[in-house]
Coordinates of C-alpha atoms in Angstrom, one line a residue:
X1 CA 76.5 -77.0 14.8
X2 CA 73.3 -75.9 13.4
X3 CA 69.5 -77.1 14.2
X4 CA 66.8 -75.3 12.2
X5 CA 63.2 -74.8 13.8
X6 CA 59.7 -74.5 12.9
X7 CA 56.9 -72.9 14.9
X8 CA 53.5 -74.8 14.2
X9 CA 51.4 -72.9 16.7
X10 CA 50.4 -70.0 14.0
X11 CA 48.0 -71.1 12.2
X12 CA 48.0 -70.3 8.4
X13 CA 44.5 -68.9 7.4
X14 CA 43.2 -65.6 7.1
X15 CA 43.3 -63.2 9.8
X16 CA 40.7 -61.6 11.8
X17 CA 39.2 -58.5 10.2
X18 CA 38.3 -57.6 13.6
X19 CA 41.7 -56.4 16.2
X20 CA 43.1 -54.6 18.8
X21 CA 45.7 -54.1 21.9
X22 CA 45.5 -55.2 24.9
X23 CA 44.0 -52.3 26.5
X24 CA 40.9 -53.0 24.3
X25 CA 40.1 -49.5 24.2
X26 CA 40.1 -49.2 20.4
X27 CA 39.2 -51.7 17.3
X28 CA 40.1 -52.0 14.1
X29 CA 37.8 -53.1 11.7
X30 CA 40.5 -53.3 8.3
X31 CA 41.8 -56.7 8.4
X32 CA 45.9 -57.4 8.3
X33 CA 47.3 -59.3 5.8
X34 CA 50.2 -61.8 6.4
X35 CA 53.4 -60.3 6.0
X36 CA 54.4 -60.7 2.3
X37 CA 57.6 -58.5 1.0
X38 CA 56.4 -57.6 -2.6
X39 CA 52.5 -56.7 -1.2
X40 CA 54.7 -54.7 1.5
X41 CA 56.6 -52.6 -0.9
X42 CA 53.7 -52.3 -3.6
X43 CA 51.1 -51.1 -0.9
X44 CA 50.1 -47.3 -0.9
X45 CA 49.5 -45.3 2.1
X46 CA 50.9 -45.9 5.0
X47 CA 51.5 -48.9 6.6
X48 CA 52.5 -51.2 9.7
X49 CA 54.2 -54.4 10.7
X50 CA 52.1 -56.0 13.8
X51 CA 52.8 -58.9 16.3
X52 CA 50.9 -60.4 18.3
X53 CA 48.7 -57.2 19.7
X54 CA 50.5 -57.2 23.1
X55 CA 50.9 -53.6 23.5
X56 CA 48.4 -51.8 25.6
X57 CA 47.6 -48.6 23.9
X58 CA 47.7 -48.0 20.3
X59 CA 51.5 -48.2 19.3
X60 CA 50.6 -51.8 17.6
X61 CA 47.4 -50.2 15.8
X62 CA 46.8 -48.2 12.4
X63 CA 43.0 -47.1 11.8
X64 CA 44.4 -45.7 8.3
X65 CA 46.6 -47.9 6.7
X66 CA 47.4 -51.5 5.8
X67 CA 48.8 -54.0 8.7
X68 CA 50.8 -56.4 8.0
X69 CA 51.0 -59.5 10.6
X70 CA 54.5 -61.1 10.9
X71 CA 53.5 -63.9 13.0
X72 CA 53.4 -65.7 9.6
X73 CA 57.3 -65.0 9.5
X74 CA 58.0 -67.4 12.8
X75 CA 60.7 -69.7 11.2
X76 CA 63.9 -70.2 13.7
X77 CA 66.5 -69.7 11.3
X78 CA 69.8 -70.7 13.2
X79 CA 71.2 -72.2 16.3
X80 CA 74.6 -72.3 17.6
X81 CA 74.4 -74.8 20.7
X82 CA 77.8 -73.7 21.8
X83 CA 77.5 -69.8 21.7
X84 CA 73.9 -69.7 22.5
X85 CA 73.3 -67.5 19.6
X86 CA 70.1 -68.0 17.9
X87 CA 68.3 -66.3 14.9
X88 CA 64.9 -65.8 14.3
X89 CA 62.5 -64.5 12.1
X90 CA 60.4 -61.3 13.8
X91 CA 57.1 -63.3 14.2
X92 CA 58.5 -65.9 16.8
X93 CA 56.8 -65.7 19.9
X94 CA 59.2 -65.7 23.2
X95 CA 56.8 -68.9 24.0
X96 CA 58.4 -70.8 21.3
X97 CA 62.3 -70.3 22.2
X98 CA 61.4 -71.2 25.4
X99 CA 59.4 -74.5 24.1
X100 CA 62.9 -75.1 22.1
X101 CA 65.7 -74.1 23.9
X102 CA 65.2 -74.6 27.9
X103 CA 65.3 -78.1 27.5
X104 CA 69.1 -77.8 26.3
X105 CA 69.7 -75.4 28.5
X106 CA 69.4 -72.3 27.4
X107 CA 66.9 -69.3 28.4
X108 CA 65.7 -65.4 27.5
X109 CA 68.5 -63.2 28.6
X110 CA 65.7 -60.3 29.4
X111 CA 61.8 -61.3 29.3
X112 CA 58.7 -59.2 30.0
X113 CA 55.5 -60.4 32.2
X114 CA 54.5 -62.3 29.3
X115 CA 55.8 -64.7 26.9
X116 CA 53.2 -64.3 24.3
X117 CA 54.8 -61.4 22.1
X118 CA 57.1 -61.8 19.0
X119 CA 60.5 -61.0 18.7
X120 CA 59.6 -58.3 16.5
X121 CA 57.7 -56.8 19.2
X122 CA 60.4 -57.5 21.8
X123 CA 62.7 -55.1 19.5
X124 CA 60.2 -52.4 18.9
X125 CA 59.3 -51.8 22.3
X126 CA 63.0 -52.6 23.2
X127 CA 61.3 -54.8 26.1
X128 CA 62.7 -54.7 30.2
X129 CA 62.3 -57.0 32.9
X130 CA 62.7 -58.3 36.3
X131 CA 66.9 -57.7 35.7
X132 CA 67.0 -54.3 34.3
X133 CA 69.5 -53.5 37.1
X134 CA 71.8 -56.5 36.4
X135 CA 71.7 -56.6 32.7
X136 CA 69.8 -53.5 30.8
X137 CA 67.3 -54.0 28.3
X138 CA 66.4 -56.7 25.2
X139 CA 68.5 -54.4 22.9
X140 CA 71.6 -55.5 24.7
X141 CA 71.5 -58.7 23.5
X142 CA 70.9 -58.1 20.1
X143 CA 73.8 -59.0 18.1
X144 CA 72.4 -58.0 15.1
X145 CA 68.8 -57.8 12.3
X146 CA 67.8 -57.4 9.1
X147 CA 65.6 -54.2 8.7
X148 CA 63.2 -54.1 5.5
X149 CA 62.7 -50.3 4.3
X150 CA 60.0 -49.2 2.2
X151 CA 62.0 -48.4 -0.4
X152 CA 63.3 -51.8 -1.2
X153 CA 66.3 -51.4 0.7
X154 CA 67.0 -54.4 2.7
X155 CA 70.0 -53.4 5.9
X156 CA 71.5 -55.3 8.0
X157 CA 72.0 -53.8 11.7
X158 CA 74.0 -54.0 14.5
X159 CA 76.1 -52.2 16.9
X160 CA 79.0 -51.7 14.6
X161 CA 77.4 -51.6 10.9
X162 CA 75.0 -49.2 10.5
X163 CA 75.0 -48.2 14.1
X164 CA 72.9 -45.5 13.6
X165 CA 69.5 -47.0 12.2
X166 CA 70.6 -49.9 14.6
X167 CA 70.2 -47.5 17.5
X168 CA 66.8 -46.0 16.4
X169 CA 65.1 -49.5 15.6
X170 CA 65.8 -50.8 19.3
X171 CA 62.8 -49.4 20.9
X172 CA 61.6 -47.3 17.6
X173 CA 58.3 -48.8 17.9
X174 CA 58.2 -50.4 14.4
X175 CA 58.6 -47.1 12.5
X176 CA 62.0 -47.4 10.9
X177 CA 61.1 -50.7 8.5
X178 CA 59.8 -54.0 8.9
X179 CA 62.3 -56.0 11.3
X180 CA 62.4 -59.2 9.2
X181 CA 65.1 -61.2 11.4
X182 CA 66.6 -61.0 15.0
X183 CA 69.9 -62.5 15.9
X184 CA 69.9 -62.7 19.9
X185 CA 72.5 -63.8 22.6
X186 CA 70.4 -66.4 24.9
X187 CA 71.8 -67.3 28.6
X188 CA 72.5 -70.3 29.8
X189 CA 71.2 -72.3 33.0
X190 CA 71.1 -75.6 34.4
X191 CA 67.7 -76.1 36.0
X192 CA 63.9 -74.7 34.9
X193 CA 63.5 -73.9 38.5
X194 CA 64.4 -70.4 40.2
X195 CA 65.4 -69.9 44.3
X196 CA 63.0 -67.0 45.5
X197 CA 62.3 -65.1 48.5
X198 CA 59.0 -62.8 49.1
X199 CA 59.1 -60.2 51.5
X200 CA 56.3 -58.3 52.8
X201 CA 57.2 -54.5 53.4
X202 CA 55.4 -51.5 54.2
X203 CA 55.7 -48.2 53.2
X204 CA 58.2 -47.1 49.9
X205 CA 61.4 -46.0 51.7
X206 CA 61.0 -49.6 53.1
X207 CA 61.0 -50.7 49.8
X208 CA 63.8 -49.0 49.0
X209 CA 65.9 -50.2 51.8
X210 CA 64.7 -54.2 50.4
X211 CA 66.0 -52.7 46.6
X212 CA 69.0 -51.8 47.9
X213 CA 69.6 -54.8 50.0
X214 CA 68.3 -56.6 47.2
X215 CA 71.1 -55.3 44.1
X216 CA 73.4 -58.4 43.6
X217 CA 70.1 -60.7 43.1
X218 CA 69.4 -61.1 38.8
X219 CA 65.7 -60.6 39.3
X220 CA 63.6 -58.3 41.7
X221 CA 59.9 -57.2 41.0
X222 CA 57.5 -55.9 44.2
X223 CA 53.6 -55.9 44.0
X224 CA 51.9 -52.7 45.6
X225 CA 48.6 -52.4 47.3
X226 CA 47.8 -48.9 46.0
X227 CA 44.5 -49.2 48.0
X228 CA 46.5 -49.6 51.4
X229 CA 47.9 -45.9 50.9
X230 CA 47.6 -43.5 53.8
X231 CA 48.2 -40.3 52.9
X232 CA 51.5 -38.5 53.1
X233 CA 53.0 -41.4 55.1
X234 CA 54.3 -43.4 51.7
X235 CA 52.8 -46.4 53.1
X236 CA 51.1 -48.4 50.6
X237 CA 51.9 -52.6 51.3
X238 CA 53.8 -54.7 49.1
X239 CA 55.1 -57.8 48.3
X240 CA 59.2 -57.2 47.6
X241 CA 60.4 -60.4 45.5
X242 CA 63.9 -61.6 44.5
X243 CA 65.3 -64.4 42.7
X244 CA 68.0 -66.4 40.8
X245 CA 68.0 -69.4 38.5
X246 CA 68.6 -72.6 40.7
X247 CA 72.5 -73.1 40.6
X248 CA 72.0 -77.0 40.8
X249 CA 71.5 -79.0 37.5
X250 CA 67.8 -80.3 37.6
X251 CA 64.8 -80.9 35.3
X252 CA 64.8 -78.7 32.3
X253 CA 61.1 -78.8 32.2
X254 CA 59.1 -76.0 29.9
X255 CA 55.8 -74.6 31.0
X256 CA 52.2 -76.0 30.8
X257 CA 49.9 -74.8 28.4
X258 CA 47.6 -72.3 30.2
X259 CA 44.1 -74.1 30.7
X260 CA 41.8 -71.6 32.6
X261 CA 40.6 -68.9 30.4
X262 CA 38.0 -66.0 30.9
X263 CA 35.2 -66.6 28.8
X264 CA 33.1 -63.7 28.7
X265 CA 33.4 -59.4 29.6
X266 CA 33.1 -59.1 33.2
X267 CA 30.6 -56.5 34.2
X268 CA 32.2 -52.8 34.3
X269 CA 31.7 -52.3 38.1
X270 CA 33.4 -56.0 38.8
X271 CA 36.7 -54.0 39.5
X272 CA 36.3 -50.7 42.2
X273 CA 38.5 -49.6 45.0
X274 CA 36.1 -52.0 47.4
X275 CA 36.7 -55.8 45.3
X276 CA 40.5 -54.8 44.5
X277 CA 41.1 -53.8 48.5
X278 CA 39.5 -56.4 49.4
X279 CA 41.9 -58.8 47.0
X280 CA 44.8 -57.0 47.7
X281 CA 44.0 -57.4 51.6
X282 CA 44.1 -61.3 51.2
X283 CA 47.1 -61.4 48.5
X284 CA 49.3 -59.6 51.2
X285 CA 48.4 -61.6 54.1
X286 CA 48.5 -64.7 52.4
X287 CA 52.6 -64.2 52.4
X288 CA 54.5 -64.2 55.5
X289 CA 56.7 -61.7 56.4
X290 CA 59.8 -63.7 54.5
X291 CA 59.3 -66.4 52.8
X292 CA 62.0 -68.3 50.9
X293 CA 61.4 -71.2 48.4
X294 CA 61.8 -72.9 44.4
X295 CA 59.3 -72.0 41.7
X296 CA 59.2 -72.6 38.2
X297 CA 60.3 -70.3 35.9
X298 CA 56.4 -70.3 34.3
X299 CA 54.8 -68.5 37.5
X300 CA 58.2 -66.7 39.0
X301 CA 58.2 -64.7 35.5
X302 CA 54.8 -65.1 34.0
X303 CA 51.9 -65.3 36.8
X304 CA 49.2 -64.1 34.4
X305 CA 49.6 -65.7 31.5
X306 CA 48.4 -69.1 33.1
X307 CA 44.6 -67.2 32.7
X308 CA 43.5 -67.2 29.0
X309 CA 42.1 -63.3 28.1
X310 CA 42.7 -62.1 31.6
X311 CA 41.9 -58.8 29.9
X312 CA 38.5 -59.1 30.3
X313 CA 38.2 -59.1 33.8
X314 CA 38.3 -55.4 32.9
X315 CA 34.5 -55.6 31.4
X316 CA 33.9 -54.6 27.4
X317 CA 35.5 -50.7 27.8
X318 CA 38.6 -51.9 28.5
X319 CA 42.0 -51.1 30.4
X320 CA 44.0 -48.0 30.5
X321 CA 47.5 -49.2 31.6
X322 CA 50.1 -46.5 32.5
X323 CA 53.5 -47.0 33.1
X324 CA 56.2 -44.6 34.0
X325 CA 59.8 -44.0 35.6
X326 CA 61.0 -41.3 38.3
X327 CA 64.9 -40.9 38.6
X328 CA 65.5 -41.6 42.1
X329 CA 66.1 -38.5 43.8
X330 CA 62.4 -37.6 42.7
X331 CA 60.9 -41.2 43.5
X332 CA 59.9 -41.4 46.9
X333 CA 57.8 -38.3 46.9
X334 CA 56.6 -38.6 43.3
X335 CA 55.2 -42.1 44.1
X336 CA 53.4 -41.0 47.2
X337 CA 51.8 -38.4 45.4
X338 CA 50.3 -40.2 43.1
X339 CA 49.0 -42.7 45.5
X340 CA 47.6 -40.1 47.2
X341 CA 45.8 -38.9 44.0
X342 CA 44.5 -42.2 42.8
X343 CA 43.0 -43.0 46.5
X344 CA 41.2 -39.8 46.2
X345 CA 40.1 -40.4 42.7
X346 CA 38.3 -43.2 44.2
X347 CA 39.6 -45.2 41.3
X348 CA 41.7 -48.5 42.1
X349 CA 44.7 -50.3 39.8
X350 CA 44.4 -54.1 39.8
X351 CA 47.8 -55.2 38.9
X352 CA 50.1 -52.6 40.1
X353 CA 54.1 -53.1 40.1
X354 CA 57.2 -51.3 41.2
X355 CA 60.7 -51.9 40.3
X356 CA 64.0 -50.3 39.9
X357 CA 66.2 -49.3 36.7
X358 CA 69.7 -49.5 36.7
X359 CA 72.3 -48.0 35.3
X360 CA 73.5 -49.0 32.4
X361 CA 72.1 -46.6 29.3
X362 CA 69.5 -48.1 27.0
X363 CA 70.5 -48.5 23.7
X364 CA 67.6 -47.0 21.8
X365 CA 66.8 -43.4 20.8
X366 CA 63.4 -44.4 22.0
X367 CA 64.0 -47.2 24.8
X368 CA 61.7 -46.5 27.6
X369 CA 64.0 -47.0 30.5
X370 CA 66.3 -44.9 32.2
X371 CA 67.6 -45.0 35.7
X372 CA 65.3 -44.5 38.2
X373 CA 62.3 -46.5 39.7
X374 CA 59.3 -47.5 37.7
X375 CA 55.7 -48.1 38.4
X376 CA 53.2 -49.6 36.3
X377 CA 49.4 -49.6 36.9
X378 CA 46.1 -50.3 35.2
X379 CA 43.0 -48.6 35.2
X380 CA 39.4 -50.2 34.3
X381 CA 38.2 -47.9 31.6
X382 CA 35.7 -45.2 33.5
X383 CA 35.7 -42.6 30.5
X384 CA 36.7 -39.2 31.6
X385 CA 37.0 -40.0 35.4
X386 CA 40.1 -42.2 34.5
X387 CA 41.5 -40.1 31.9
X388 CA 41.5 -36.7 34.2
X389 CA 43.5 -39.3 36.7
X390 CA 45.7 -39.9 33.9
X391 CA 46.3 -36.4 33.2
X392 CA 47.0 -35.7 36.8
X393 CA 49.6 -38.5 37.1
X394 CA 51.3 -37.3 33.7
X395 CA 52.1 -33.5 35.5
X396 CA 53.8 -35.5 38.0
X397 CA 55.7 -37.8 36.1
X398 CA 56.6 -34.1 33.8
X399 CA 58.0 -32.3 37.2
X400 CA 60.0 -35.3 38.2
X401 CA 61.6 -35.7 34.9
X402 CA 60.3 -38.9 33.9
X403 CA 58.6 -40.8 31.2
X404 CA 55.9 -42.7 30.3
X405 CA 55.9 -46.1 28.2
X406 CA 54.7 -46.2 25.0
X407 CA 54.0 -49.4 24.6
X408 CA 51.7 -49.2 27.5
X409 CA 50.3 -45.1 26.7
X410 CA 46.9 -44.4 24.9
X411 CA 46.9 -40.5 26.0
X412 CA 50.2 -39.5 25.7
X413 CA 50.2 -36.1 23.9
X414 CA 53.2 -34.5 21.1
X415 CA 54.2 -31.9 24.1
X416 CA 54.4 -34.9 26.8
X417 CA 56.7 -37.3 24.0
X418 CA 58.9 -34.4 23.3
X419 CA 59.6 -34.0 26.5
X420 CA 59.8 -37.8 27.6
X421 CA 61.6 -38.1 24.3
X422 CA 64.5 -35.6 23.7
X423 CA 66.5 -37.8 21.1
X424 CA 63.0 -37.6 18.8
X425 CA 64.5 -35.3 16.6
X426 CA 67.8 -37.4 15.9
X427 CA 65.2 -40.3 15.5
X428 CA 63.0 -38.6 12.7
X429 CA 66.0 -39.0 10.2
X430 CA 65.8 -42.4 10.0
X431 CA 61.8 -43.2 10.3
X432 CA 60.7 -44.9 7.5
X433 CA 58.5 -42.3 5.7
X434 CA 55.7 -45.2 4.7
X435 CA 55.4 -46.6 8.5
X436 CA 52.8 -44.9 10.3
X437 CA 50.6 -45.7 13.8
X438 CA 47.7 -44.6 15.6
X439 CA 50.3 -43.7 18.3
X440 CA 53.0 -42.0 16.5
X441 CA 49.7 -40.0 14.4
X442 CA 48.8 -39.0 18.2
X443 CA 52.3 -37.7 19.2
X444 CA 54.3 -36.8 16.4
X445 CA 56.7 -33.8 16.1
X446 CA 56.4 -33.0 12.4

């Protein structure tokens, strides 16, 4: 059996002329045009297939170019209610498969900390989550996609046709043709609700001992007071968190709309090291030291997307958001480093997360994770104070062998993606020559 889906939350007009990432750090004032193929393929210069502006730094952004938006492509093509395999166009927001299918059962197999990015985008940036060490990365459950190249050739990908180009679109951040549609492998469940635990734990190696305790659970994520640092004794505070889907057949409910939104820049000194202690000093004592429970699926996997432009908290100069990943063996000190840097920077991150990668090998030339730990931070924009920070944490990150996200970068440099990157010369062969960004213009090899 087949059912066929539309998505009516996109509206059809013209779009902004006015856009950027997340981060806010740059605009764009050339507007994008809704994703037509013969415009596509009759456009000069270069050009660029965006969702919906997600991304942090500038891997979704082209100052020289023409955009194309594919949220205007965001038909649900096919369903198998069996199989669980679904196919969609690459403009369909992760919101809208969960609006469809969680009612009959059904859910993401891998989802990031929000819903609100397309399937196009979950490809490009060949997306992680909370069950990297269970299950791998997005790409894995990619069965196959159609891949639009620039010079009319239309391919269709997947591990075993075309294997190759299959390989370097997981995670090849748009650049090797305009993912058109997505067939994906959903996972079933029997309730919207998840069993979780939150455990309050000081110090990394006592993180590490909860990780490891921690391994058969599907999902495990950990907020970290950077502010609570002392330095050299690796003992920043966190909040350790595990969970499952609820075994038992319950309500199959979806998520509320969010209703609280941010309706203005907050001032640029709303965020310092003395309003995000003092936050992070309540968040952590507001948990006991174990606390077990059910949650929905809605805050258990997507706490900020109930606030409407939370972005903006980080006043009008935006966010710098940096994400990275230390193998193991190089964690523990690597991490306490860097929270030793950032306390003496006098600089604070807001949202800062640490989590473990398993495993089992990415499939992407590009894919961002590898095994090791990985912590994620975000920086209110304070011009050269924050980017010599950033420069200090990317040494470290280079002598512990690590990388850096590019879905989530806006200083990476060519020397520091060649080095994050080795397969980037395997990937060049099969970049589409036409599809260009302000992040791949930035780092580059050629």
């Amino acid at each position: 059996m087949v059912v066929m889906y539309r998505n009516s939350t996109i509206p059809t007009g013209a779009m902004t002329p006015m856009w950027t990432s997340w981060g806010r750090l740059l605009s764009i004032e050339t507007p994008q045009h809704p994703f037509r193929k013969k415009p596509f393929l009759s456009t000069n210069g270069t050009i660029l297939a965006t969702g919906n502006l997600k991304s942090y730094g500038d891997s979704c952004l082209l100052s020289n170019g023409t955009a194309f938006s594919m949220l205007f492509q965001d038909n649900i093509l096919a369903w198998n209610p069996q199989s669980g395999r679904l196919k969609v166009e690459a403009g369909v927001l992760l919101d809208h498969i969960l609006q469809n299918f969680v009612p009959e059962g059904w859910f993401l197999p891998v989802t990031p900390g929000t819903k609100y990015v397309s399937v196009g985008g979950a490809v490009a940036n060949d997306i992680h989550g909370k069950n990297h060490h269970r299950v791998g990365t997005f790409g894995h459950f990619i069965t196959s996609l159609k891949l639009l190249r620039s010079n009319g050739e239309a391919i269709v990908c997947s591990p075993s046709a075309n294997s190759n180009l299959f390989q370097a679109t997981i995670g090849g951040l748009g650049l090797t043709g305009i993912i058109d549609w997505v067939e994906i492998q959903l996972i079933p469940i029997k309730s919207s609700l998840m069993d979780v635990e939150w455990l309050r734990f000081e110090g990394i190696p006592e993180f590490l001992e909860l990780n490891t305790a921690s391994s058969h659970y599907d999902y495990t994520v950990s907020w970290l007071d950077c502010t609570s640092s002392k330095k050299g004794k690796a003992s920043a505070k966190g909040i350790y968190i595990r969970g499952r889907h609820h075994p038992d057949p319950s309500c199959l409910s979806i998520h509320k709309k969010p209703y609280l939104k941010i309706p203005f820049n907050f001032p640029d000194l709303t965020l310092n090291k003395y309003t995000i202690g003092m936050f992070n000093k309540l968040y952590y004592h507001h948990f006991p030291k174990h606390k077990k429970g059910t949650q929905h699926y809605d805050p258990f996997f997507y706490p900020l997307d109930q606030l409407i432009d939370w972005n903006l908290i980080y006043g009008k100069r935006g966010l710098y958001q940096f994400q990275c990943v230390i193998p193991f063996k190089h964690s523990l000190s690597t991490f306490q480093t860097m929270l030793d840097i950032i306390a003496a920077s006098g600089q604070a991150s807001f949202l800062s997360v640490l989590k473990s990668f398993g495993s089992i090998p990415s499939i992407g030339l590009l894919s961002f994770p590898e095994e090791g730990l990985t912590l994620c931070l975000d920086f209110a924009n304070q011009g050269i104070k924050t980017l010599t920070l950033l420069k200090q944490l990317d040494e470290l990150v280079l002598a512990a062998r690590g990388r850096r996200y590019p879905a989530k970068d806006a200083t990476m440099t060519r020397n520091q993606f060649k080095q994050f990157y080795p397969n980037w010369n395997t990937f060049l062969a099969y970049k589409d020559p036409k599809i260009s960004s302000d992040f791949w213009e930035r780092v580059s090899p050629q």
